CSV table of C-alpha atoms in Angstrom, one decimal:
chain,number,residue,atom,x,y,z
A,1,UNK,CA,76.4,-16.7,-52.5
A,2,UNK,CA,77.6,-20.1,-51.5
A,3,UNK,CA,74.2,-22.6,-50.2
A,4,UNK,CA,75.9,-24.1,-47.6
A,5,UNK,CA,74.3,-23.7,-44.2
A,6,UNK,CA,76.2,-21.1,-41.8
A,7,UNK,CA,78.0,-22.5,-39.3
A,8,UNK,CA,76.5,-21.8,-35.8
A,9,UNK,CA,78.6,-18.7,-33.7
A,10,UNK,CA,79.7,-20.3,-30.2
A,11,UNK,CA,78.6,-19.0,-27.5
A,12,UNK,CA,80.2,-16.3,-26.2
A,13,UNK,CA,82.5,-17.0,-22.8
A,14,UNK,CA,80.3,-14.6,-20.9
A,15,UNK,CA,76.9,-16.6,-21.4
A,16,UNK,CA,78.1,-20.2,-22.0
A,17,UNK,CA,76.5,-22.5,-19.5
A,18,UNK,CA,79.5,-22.9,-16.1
A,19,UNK,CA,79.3,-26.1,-14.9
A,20,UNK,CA,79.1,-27.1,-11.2
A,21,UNK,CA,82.0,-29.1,-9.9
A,22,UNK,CA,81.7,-33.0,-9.3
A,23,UNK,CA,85.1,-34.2,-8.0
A,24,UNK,CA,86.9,-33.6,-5.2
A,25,UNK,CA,90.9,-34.4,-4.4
A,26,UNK,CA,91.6,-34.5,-0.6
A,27,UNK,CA,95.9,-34.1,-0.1
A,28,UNK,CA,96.3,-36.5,2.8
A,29,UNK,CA,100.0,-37.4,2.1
A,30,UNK,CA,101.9,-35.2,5.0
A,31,UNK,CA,103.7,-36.9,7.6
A,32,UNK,CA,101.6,-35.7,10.6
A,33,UNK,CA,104.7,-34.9,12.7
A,34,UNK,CA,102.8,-33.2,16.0
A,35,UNK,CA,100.9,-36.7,16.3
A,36,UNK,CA,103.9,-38.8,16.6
A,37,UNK,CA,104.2,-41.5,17.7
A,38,UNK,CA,100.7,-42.3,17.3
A,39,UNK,CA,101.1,-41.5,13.4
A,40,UNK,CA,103.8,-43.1,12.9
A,41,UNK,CA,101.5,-46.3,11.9
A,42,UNK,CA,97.8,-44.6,12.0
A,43,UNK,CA,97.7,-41.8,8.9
A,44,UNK,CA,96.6,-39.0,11.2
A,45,UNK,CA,93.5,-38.6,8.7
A,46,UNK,CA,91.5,-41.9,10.2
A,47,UNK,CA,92.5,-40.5,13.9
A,48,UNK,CA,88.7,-40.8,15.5
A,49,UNK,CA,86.9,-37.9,16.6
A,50,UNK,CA,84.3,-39.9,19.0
A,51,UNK,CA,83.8,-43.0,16.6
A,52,UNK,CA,84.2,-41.5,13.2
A,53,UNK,CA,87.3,-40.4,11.7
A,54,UNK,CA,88.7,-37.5,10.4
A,55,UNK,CA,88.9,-38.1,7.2
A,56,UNK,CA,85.3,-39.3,7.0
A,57,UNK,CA,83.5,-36.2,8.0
A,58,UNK,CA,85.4,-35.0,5.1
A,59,UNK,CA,84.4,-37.4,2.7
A,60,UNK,CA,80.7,-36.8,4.0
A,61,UNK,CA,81.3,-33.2,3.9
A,62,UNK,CA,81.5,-33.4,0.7
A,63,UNK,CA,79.0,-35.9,-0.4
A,64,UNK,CA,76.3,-33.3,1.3
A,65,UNK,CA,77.4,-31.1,-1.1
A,66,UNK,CA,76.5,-33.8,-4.2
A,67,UNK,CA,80.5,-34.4,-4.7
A,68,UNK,CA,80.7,-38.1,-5.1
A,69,UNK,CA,83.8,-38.6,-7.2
A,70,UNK,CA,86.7,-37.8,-4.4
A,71,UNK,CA,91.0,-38.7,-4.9
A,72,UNK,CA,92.7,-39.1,-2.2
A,73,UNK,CA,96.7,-37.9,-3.1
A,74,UNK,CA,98.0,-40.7,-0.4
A,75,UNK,CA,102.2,-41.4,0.5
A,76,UNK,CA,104.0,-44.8,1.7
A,77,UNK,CA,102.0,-46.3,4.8
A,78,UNK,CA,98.7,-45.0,3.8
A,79,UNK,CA,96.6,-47.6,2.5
A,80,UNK,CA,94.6,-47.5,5.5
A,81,UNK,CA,92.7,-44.7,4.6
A,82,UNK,CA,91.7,-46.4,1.3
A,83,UNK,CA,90.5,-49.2,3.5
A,84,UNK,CA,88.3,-47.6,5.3
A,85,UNK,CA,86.0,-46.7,2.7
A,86,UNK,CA,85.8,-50.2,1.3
A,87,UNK,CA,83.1,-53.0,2.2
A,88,UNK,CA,84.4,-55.3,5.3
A,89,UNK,CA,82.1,-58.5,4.6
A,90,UNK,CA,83.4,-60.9,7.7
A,91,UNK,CA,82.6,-58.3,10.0
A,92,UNK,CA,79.3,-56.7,8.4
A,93,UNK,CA,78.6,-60.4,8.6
A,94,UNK,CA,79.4,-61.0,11.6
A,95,UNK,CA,77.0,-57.7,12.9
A,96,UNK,CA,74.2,-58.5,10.6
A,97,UNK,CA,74.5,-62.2,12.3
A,98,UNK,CA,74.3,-60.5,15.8
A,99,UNK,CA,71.1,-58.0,14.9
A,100,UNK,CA,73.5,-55.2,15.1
A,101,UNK,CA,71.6,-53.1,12.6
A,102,UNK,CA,73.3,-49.4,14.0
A,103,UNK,CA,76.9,-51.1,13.8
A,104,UNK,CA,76.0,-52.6,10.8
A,105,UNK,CA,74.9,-49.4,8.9
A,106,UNK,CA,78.1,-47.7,10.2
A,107,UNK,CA,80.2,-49.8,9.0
A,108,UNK,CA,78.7,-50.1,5.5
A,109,UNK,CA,78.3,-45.9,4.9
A,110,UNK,CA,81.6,-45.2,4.2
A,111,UNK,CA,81.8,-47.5,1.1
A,112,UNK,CA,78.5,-45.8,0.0
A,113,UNK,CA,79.7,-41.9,0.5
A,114,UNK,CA,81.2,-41.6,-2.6
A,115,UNK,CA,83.7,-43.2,-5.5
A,116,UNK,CA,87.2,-43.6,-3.9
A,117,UNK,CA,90.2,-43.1,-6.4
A,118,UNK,CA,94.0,-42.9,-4.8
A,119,UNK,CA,96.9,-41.8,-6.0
A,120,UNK,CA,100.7,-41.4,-4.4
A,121,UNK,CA,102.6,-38.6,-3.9
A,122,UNK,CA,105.9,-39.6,-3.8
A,123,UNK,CA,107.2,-36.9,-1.7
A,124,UNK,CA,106.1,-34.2,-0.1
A,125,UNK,CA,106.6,-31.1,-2.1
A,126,UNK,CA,103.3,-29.1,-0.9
A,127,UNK,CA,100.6,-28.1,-0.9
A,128,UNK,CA,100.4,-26.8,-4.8
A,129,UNK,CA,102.3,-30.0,-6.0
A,130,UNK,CA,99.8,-32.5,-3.7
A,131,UNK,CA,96.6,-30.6,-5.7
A,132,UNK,CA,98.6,-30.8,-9.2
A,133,UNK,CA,98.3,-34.9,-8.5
A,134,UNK,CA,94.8,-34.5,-9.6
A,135,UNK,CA,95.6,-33.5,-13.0
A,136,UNK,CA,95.1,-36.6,-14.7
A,137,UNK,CA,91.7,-38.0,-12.8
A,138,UNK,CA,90.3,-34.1,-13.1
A,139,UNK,CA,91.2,-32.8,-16.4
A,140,UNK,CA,89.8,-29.5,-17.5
A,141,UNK,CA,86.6,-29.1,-15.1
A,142,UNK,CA,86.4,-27.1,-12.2
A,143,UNK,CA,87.1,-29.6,-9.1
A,144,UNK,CA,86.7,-28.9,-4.7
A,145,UNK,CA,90.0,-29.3,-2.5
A,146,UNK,CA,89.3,-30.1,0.9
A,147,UNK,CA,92.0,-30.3,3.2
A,148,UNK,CA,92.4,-33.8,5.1
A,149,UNK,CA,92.8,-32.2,8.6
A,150,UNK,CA,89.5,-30.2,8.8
A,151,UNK,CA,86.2,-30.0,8.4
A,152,UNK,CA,83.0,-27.7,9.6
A,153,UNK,CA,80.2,-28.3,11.1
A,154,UNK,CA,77.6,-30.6,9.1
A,155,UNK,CA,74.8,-27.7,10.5
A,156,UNK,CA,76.5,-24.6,8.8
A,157,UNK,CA,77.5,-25.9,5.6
A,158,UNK,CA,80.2,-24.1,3.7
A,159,UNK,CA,80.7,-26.2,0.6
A,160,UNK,CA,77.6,-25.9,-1.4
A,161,UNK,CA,78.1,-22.0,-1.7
A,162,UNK,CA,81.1,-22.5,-3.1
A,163,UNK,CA,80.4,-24.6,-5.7
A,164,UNK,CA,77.0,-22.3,-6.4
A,165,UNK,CA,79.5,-19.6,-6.2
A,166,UNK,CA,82.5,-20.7,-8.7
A,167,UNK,CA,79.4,-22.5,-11.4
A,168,UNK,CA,78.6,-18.4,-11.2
A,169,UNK,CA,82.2,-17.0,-12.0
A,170,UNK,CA,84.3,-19.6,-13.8
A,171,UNK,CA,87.2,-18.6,-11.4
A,172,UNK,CA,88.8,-19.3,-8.0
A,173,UNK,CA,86.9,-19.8,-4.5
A,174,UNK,CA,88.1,-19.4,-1.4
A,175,UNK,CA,87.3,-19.6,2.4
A,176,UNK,CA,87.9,-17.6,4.5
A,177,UNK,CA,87.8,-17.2,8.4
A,178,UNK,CA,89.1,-14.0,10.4
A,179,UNK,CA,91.6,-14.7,13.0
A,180,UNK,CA,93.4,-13.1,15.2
A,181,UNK,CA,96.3,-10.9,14.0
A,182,UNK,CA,98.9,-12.3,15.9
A,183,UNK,CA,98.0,-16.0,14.0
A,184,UNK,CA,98.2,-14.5,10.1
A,185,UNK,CA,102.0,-15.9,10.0
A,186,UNK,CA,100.1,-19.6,10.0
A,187,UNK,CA,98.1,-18.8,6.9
A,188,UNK,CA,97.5,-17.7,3.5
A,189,UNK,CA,95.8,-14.2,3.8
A,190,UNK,CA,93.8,-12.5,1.7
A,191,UNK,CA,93.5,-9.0,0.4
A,192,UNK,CA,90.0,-8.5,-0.4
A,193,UNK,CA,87.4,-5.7,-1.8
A,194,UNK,CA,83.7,-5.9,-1.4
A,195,UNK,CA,82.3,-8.1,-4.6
A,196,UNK,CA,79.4,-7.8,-6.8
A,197,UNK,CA,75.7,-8.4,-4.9
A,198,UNK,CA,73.6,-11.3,-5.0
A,199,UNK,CA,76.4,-13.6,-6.6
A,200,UNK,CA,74.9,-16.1,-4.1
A,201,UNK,CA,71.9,-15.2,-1.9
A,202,UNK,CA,72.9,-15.5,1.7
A,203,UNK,CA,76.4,-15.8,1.7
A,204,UNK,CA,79.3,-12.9,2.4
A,205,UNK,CA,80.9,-13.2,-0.6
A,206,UNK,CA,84.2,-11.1,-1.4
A,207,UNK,CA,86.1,-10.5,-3.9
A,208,UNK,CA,89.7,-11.0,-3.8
A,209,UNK,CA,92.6,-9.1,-4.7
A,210,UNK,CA,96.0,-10.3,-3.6
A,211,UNK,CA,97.3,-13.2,-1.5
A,212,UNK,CA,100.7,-14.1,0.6
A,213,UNK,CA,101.4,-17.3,1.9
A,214,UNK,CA,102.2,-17.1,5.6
A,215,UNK,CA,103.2,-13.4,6.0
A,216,UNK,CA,103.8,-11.4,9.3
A,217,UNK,CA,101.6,-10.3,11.2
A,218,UNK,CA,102.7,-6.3,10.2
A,219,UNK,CA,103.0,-7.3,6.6
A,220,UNK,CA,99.5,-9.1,6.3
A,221,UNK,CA,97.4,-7.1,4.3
A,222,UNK,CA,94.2,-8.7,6.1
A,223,UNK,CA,93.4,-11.2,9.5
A,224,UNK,CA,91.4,-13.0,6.6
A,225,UNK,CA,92.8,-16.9,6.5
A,226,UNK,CA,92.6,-19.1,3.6
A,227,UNK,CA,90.1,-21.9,5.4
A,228,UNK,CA,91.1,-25.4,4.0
A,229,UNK,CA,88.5,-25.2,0.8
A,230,UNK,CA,88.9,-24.7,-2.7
A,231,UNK,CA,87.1,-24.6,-5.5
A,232,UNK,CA,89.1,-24.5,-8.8
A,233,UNK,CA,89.0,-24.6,-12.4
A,234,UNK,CA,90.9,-27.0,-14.0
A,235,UNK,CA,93.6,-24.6,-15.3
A,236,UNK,CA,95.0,-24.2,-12.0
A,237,UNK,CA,97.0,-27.1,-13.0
A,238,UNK,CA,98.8,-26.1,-15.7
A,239,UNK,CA,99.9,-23.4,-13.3
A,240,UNK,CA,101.1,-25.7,-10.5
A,241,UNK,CA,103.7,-27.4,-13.2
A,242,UNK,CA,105.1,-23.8,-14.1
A,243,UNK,CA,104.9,-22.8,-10.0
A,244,UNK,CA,108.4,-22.7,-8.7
A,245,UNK,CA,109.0,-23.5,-5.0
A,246,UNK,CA,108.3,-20.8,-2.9
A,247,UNK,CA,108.0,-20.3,1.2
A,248,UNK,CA,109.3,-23.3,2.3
A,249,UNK,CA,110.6,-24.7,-0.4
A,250,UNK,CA,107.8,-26.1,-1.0
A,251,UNK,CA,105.0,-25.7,-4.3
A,252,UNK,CA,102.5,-23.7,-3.0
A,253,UNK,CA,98.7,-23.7,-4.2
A,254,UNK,CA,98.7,-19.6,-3.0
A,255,UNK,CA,101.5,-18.9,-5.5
A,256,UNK,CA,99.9,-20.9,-8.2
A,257,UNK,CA,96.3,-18.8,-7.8
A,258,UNK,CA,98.3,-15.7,-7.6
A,259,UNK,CA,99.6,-16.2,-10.6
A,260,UNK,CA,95.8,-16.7,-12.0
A,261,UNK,CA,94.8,-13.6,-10.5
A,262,UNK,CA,97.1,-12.0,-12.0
A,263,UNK,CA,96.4,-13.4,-15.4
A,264,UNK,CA,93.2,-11.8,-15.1
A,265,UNK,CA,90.9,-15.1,-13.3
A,266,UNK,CA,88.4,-14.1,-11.1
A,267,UNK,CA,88.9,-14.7,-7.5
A,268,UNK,CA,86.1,-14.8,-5.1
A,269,UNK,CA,85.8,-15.9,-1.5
A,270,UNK,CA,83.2,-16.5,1.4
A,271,UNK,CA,83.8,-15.7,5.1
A,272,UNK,CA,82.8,-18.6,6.6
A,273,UNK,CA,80.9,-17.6,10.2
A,274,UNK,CA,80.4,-21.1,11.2
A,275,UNK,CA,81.8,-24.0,13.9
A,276,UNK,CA,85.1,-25.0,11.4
A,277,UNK,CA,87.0,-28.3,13.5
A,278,UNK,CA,90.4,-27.9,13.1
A,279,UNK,CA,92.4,-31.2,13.7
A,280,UNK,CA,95.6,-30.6,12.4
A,281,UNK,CA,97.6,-30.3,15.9
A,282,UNK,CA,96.8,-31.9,18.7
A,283,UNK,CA,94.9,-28.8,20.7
A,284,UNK,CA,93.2,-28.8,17.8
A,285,UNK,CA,92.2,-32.2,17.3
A,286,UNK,CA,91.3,-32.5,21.4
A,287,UNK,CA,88.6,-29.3,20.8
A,288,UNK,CA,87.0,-31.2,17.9
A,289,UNK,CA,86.5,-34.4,20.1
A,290,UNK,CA,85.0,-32.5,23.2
A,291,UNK,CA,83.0,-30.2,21.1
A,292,UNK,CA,81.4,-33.0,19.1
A,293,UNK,CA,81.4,-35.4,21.6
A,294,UNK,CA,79.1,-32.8,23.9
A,295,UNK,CA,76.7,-32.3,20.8
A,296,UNK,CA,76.3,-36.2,20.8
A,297,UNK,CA,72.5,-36.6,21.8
A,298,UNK,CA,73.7,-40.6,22.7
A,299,UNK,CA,76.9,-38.9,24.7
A,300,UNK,CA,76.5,-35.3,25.1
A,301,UNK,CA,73.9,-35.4,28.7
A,302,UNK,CA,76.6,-37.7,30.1
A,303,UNK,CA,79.6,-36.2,28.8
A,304,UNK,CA,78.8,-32.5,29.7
A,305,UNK,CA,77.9,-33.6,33.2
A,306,UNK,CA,81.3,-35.3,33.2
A,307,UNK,CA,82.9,-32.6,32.1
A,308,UNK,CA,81.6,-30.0,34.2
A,309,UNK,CA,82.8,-31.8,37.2
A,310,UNK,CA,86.1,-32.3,35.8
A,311,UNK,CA,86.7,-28.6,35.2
A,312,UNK,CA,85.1,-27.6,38.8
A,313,UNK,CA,88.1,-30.2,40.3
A,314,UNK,CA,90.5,-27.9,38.7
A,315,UNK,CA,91.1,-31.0,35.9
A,316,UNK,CA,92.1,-33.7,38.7
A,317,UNK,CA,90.5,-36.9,38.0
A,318,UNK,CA,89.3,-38.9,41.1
């Protein structure tokens, strides 16, 4: 019998310690067609939504979920973006010179959200190839994508059960919202079956069990859409590289999680009941500024009152 020590038995897969995710990657790269001209020198990301922009209530999305390492996959003419979350000295001077201590503490938060890293997509080959950017700044952990065009409510937070949610499984998470049937053909949907209980208290947690990219609406298996948040293990992009383009022509992040589900990786999702803002076309975007705008407690009395007198005109200003 030999008298060295045993080696210690790893753990096995099914009790070793998950651990929450930490970094984000936010795809900002597209060329924000239904916003020309205005995008054609403003990234359609920093377009303001009362006096914050878009991609800021991301980025603070985020942060309230303890994400403070975020990439931002960026193309030609974006820098502005990166900008926005750096320090601006002349003019913080300039406020703190003035006594403008509200100005002066909104200009500073961005820079204090969160760690900024940026890389470039070169070209847009979607969604799947925007996310397999990450790989390098990621590596092997499980990381959130958050789409740069929408964001929920900071009241009904969507994120932090997510993250609870894939630390649990090891797998995929998804969001999901119902829509109408009619809309499916602008989505990914889901097939789904009811999951496991108490995976996380409070939450309606499914379990999921096939998805299409964009299907019609008498092909859709489901009026469950894939919301604009993921949570991923770090696999996925080892997947993305072996993805070939699919609808579109594009690399798509549903073909690549397909292909994980298939392989046998849990895939879980949350229907999301909450106020989601959805900016990405201009209808969109307009909802997001009224709705927000009305909850203002500085803006909202005037605003409503405003409003409502708009509307009774039949939308004819005076």
């Amino acid at each position: 019998m030999s008298d060295e020590p045993a080696t210690p038995r790893p753990p096995s897969p099914s009790t070793e310690p998950r651990r929450r995710a930490v970094k984000a990657v936010i795809p900002a790269a597209g060329l924000a067609t239904r916003f020309l001209p205005a995008t054609k020198a403003v990234p359609k990301e920093l377009l303001p939504v009362v006096d914050r922009p878009v991609l800021q209530y991301i980025v603070e999305e985020a942060a309230a979920a303890g994400i403070r390492d975020v990439l931002l996959v960026t193309g030609r003419g974006k820098t502005s973006m990166v900008d926005h979350f750096d320090r601006q000295p002349y003019l913080e001077t300039r406020l703190e010179e003035k006594g403008d201590a509200e100005r002066l503490a909104a200009v500073r938060r961005p820079a204090e959200l969160a760690e900024i890293y940026t890389c470039r997509q070169g070209e847009p080959l979607g969604l799947g190839h925007a996310v397999g950017m990450g790989d390098s700044h990621v590596g092997n952990e499980p990381f959130a994508v958050l789409l740069g065009d929408e964001f929920v409510d900071e009241s009904e937070p969507l994120l932090p059960a997510m993250l609870d949610l894939q630390a649990e499984t090891g797998g995929i998470v998804l969001a999901f919202l119902e829509v109408p049937r009619e809309e499916v053909k602008r989505y990914g949907i889901a097939s789904v079956e009811p999951a496991e209980p108490g995976l996380v208290p409070g939450a309606e947690v499914v379990r999921v069990t096939g998805l299409v990219e964009k299907p019609s609406p008498e092909d859709a298996p489901s009026n469950l859409a894939v919301l604009g948040r993921y949570v991923l293990p770090g696999k996925i992009f080892e997947t993305i590289r072996n993805t070939k383009p699919g609808s579109g022509g594009e690399i798509q992040l549903t073909d690549a999680m397909q292909t994980l589900l298939d392989e046998g990786t849990p895939v879980h999702g949350i229907v999301y009941r909450g106020t989601r803002y959805d900016t990405g076309m201009p209808l969109g975007y307009l909802q997001a500024v009224v709705q927000i705008a009305c909850q203002r407690e500085d803006l909202g009395p005037a605003f409503r009152s405003w409003l409502e007198e708009f509307v009774q005109a039949g939308g004819v200003g005076s």
